Short mmCIF file of C-alpha atoms and ligand atoms in Angstrom, two decimals:
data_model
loop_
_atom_site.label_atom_id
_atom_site.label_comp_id
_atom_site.label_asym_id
_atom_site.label_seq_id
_atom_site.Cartn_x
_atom_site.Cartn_y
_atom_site.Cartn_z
CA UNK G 1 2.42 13.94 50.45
CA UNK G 2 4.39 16.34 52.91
CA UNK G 3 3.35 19.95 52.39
CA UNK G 4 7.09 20.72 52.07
CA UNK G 5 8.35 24.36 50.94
CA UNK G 6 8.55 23.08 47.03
CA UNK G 7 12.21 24.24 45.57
CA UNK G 8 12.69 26.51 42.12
CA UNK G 9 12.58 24.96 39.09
CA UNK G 10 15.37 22.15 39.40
CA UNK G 11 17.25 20.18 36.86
CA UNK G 12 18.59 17.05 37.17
CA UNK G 13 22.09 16.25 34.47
CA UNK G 14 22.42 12.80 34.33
CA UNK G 15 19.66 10.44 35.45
CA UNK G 16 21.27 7.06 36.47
CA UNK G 17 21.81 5.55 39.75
CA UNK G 18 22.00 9.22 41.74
CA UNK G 19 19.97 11.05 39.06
CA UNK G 20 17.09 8.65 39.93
CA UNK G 21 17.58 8.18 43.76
CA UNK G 22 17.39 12.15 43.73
CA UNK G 23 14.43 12.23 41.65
CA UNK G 24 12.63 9.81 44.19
CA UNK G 25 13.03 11.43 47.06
CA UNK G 26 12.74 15.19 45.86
CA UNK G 27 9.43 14.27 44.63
CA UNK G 28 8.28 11.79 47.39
CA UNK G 29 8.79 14.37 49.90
CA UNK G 30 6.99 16.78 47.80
CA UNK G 31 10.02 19.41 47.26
CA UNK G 32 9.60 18.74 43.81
CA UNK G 33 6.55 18.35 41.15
CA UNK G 34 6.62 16.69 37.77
CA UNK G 35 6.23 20.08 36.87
CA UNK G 36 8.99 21.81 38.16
CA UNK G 37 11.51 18.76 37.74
CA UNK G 38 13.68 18.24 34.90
CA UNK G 39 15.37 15.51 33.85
CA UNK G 40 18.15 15.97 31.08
CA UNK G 41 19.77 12.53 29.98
CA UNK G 42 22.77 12.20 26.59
CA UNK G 43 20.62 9.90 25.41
CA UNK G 44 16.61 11.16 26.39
CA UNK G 45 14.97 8.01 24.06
CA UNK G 46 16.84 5.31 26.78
CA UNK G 47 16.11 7.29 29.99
CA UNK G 48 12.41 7.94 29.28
CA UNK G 49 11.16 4.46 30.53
CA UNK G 50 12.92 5.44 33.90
CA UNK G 51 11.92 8.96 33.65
CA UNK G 52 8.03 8.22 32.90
CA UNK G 53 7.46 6.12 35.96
CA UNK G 54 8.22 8.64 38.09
CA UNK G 55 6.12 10.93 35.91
CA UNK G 56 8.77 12.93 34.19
CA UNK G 57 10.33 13.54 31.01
CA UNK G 58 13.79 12.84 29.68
CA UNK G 59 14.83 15.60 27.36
CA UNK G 60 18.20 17.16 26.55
CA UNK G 61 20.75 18.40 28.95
CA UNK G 62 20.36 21.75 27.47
CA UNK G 63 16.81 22.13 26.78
CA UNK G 64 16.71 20.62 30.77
CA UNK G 65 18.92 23.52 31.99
CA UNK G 66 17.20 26.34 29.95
CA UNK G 67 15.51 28.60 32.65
CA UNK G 68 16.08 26.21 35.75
CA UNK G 69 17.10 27.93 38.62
CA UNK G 70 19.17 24.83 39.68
CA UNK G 71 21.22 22.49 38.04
CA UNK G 72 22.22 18.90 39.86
CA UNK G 73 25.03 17.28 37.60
CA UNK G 74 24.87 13.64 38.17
CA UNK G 75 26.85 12.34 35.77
CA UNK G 76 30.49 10.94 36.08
CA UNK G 77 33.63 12.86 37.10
CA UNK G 78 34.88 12.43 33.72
CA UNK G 79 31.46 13.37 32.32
CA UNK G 80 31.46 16.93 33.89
CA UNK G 81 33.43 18.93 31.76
CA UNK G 82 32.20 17.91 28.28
CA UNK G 83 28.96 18.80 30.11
CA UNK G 84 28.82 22.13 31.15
CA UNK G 85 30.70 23.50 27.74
CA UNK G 86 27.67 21.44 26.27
CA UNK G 87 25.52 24.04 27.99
CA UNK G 88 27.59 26.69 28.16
CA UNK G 89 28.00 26.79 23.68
CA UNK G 90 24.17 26.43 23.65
CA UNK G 91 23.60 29.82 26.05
CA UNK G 92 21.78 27.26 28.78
CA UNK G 93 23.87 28.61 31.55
CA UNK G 94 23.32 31.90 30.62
CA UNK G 95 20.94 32.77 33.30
CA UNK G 96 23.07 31.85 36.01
CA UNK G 97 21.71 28.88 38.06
CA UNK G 98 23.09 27.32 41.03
CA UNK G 99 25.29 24.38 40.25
CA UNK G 100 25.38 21.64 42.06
CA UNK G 101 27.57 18.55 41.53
CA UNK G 102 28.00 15.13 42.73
CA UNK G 103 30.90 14.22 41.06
CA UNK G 104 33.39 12.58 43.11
CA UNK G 105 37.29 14.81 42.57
CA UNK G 106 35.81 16.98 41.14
CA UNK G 107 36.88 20.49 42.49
CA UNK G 108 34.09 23.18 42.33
CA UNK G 109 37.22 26.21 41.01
CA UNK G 110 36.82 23.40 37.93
CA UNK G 111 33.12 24.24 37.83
CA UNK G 112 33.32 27.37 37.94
CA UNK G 113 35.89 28.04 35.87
CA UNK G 114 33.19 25.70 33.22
CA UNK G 115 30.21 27.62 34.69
CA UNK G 116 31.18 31.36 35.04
CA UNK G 117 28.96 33.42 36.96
CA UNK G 118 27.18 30.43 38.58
CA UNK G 119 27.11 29.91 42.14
CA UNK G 120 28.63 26.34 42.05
CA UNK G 121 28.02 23.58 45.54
CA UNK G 122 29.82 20.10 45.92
CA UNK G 123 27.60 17.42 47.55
CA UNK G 124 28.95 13.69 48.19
CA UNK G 125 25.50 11.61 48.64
CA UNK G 126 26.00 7.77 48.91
CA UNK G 127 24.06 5.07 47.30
CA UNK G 128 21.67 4.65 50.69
CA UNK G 129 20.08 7.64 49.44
CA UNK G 130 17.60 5.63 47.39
CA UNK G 131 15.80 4.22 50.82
CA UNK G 132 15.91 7.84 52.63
CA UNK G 133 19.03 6.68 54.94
CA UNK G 134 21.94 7.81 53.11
CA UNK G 135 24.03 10.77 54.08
CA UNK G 136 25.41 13.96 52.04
CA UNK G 137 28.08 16.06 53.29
CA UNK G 138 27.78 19.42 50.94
CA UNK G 139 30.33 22.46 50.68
CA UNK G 140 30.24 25.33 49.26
CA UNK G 141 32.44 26.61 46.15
CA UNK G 142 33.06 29.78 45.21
CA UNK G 143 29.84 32.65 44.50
CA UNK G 144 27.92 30.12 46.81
CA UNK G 145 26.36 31.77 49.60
CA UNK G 146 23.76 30.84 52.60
CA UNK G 147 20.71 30.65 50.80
CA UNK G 148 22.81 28.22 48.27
CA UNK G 149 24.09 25.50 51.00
CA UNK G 150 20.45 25.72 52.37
CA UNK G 151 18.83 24.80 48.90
CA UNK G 152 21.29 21.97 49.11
CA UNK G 153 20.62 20.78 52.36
CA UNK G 154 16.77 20.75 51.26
CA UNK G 155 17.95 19.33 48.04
CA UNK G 156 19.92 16.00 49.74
CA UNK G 157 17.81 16.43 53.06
CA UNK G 158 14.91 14.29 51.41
CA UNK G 159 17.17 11.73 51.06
CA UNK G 160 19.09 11.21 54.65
CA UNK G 161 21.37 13.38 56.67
CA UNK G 162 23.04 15.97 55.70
CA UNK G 163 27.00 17.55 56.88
CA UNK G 164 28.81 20.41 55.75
CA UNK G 165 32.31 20.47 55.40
CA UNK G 166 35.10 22.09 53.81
CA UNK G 167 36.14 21.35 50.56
CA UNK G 168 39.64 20.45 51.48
CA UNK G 169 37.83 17.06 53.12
CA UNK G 170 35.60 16.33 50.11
CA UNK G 171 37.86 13.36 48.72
CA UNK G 172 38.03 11.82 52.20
CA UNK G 173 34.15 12.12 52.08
CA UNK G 174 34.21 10.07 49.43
CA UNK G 175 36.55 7.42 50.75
CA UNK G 176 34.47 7.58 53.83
CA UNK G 177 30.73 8.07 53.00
CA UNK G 178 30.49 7.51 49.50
CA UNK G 179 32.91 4.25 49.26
CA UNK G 180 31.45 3.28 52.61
CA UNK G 181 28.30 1.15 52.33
CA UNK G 182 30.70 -1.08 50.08
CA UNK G 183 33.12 -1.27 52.72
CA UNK G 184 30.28 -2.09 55.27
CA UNK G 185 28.42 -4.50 52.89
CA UNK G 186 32.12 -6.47 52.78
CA UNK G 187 32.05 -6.41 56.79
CA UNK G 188 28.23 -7.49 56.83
CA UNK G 189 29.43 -10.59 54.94
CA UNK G 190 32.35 -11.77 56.22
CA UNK G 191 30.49 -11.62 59.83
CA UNK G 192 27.33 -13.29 58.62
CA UNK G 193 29.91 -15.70 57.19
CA UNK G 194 31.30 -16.57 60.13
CA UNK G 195 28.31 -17.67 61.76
CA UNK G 196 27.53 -19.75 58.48
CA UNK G 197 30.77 -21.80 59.33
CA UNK G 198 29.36 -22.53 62.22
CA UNK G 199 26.09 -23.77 61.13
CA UNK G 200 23.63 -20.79 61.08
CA UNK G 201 21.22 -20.18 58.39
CA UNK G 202 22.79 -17.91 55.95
CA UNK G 203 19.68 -15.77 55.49
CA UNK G 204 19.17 -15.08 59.31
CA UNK G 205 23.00 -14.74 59.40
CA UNK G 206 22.90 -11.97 56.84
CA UNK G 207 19.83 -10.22 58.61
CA UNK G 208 21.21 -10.78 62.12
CA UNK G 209 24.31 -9.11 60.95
CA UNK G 210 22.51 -5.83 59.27
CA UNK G 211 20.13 -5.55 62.43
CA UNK G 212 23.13 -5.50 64.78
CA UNK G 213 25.14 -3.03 62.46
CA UNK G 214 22.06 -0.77 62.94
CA UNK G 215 21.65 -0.72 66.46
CA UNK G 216 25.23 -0.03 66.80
CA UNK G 217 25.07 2.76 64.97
CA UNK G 218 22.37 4.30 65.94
CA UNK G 219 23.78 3.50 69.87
CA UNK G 220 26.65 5.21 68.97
CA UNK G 221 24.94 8.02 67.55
CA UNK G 222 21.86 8.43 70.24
CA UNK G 223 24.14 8.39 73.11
CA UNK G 224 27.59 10.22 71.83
CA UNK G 225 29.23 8.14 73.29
CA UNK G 226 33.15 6.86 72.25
CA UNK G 227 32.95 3.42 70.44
CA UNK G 228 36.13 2.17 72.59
CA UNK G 229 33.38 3.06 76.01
CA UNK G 230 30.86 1.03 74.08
CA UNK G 231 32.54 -1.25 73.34
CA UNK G 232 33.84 -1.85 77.02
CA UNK G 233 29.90 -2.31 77.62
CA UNK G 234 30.13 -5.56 75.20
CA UNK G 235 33.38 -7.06 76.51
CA UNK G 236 33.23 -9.03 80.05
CA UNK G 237 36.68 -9.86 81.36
CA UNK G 238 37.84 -13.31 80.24
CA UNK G 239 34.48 -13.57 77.76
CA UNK G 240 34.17 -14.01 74.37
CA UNK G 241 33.70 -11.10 72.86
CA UNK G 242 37.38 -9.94 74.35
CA UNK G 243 38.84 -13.13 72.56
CA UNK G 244 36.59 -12.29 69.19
CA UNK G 245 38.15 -8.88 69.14
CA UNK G 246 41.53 -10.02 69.91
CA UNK G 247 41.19 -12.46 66.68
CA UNK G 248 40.47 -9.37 64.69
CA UNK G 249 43.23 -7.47 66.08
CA UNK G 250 45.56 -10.27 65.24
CA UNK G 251 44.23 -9.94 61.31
CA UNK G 252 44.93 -6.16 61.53
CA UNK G 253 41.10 -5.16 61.25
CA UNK G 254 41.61 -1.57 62.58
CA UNK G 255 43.94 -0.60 60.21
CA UNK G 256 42.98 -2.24 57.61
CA UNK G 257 39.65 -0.70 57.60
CA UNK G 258 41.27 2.67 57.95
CA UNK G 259 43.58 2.38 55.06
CA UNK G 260 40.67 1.12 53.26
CA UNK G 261 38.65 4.80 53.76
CA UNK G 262 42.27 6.24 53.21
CA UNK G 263 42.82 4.76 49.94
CA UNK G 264 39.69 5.31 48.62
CA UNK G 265 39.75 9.40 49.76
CA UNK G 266 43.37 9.27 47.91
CA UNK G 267 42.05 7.96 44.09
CA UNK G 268 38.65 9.82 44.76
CA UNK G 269 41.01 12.89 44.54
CA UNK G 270 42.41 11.29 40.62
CA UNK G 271 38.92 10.57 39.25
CA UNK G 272 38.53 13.64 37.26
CA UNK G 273 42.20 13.75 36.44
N1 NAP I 1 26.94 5.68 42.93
C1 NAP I 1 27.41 6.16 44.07
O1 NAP I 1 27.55 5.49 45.09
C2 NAP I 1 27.75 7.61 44.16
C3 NAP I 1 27.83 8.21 45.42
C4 NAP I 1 28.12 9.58 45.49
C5 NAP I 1 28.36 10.30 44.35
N2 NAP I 1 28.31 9.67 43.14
C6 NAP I 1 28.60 10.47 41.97
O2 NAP I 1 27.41 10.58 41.26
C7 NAP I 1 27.69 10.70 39.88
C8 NAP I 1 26.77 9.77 39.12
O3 NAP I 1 27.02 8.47 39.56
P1 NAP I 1 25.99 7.30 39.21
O4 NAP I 1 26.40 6.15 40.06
O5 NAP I 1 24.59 7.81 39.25
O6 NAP I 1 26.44 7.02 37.69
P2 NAP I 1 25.57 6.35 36.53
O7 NAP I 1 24.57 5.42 37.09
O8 NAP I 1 26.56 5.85 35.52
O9 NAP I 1 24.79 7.59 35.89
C9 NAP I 1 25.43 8.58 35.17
C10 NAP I 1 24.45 9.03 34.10
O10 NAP I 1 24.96 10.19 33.47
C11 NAP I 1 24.57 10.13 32.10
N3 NAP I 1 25.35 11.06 31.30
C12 NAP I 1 26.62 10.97 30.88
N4 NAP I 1 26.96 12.08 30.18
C13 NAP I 1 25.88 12.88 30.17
C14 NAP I 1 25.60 14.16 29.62
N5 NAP I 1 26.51 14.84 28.93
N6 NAP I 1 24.37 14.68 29.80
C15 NAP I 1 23.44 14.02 30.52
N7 NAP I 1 23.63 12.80 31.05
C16 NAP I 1 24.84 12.23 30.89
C17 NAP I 1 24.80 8.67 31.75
O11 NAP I 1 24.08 8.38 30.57
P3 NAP I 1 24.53 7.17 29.60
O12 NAP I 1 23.92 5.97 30.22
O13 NAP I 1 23.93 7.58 28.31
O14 NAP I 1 26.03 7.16 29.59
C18 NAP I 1 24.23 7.99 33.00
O15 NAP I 1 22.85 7.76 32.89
C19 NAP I 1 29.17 10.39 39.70
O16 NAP I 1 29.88 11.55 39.40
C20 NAP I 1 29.61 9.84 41.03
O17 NAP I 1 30.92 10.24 41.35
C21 NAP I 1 27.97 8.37 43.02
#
């Protein structure tokens, strides 16, 4: 166990596929104790199995919120507003914690306006999270300060890296890094398929594929450098990884991919709506 600087009693709203990835990590890296985590579920009786074997309990959003200094809402955009007036009617906000939400569309003037006098954040995790290798980009909404972004860096720091942007690019965040490991899972796929057709184990394909995806990445991110300069490194005149990339330029790839990110940052923005 890290001897990390633990956080203030924190709440988690919502305890499915983010609720529990968060839950992992905060307490695997020690920012959080069984003690000083909540976990506040619509329905406590189904989430306890989940909550119990990571030494929690499920309880009610409300009696979750009571007291906690801050609140993660992890439920779905359409989820949010029914609740915050949940906790709002039953005096659980009263106390003023930080808000934090994961929401995707969801704009934080909405939370605020549901959560007045709260300091309210936006975070977009993605689903990598769970493993320690995702990536959040947080902003901050209004009455959030400093000391409120750096609780939730700490907060989505145990599970990856974590940006800060302006709110104005949250939706694209979501078309980018919150759609994106399904839009990388679909590339991973069709490559490893492509060496199936040709006779290659479709296990090793699949690995061989991830593994390269990897060290491209983290190429791209150790050295700075412009993917069209690495990619130069790859492609020998007259070779065949000029006439692979020329196939996928002939099937549109490039912009494809980007209207892919750009379509998904556009309905992102209509998920609370
Ligand atoms: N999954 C992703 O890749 C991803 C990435 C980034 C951000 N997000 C955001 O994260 C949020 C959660 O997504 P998810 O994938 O974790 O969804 P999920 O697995 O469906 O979990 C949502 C949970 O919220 C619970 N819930 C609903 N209303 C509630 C209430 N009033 N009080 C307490 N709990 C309530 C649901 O309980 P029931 O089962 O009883 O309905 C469910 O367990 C979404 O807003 C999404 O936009 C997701």
């Amino acid at each position: 166990m890290s001897h990390a600087v633990r956080l203030p009693v924190t709440a988690l709203l919502g305890f499915g596929t983010m609720g529990r990835a968060l839950a992992t990590g905060l307490l695997a890296q020690g920012l959080a104790t069984p003690r000083s985590l909540r976990v506040g579920a619509r329905r406590p009786d189904a989430a306890q199995a989940h909550a119990e074997a990571l030494g929690l309990v499920a309880r009610h959003p409300e009696e979750a919120a009571r007291g906690a200094e801050i609140l993660v809402l992890a439920v779905k955009p359409r989820d949010v507003d029914g609740l915050l007036c949940r906790l709002e009617e039953s005096d659980a906000l009263d106390h003023h914690p930080l808000v934090i939400s994961i929401a995707a569309g969801v704009r934080t003037a909405s939370l605020a306006e549901r959560a007045p006098g709260c300091a309210v954040v936006r975070a977009m995790p993605n689903t990598p999270c769970a493993i320690g290798k995702g990536v959040t980009v947080v902003c901050a909404g209004p009455g959030a300060e400093a000391r409120h972004l750096e609780l939730a860096q700490r907060i989505f720091g145990c599970m990856g890296a974590v940006l800060q942007l302006d709110e104005k690019h949250m939706d694209t965040v979501t078309g980018l890094g919150g759609s994106g490991p399904a839009f990388i899972y679909l590339v991973l796929e069709a490559m490893a398929e492509g060496a199936v057709m040709r006779g290659m184990p479709r296990a090793v394909a699949l690995e061989l594929a991830a593994r390269v995806a990897l060290g491209a990445s983290e190429m791209l991110l150790a050295t700075g450098r412009h993917p069209a300069s690495l990619r130069d490194d790859v492609t020998t005149p007259a070779g065949c990884t000029i006439a692979g990339l020329l196939a996928l330029e002939d099937g549109r790839i490039r912009s494809v991919l980007a209207r892919g990110v750009e379509t998904a940052g556009r309905v992102a923005g209509e998920l609370a709506s």
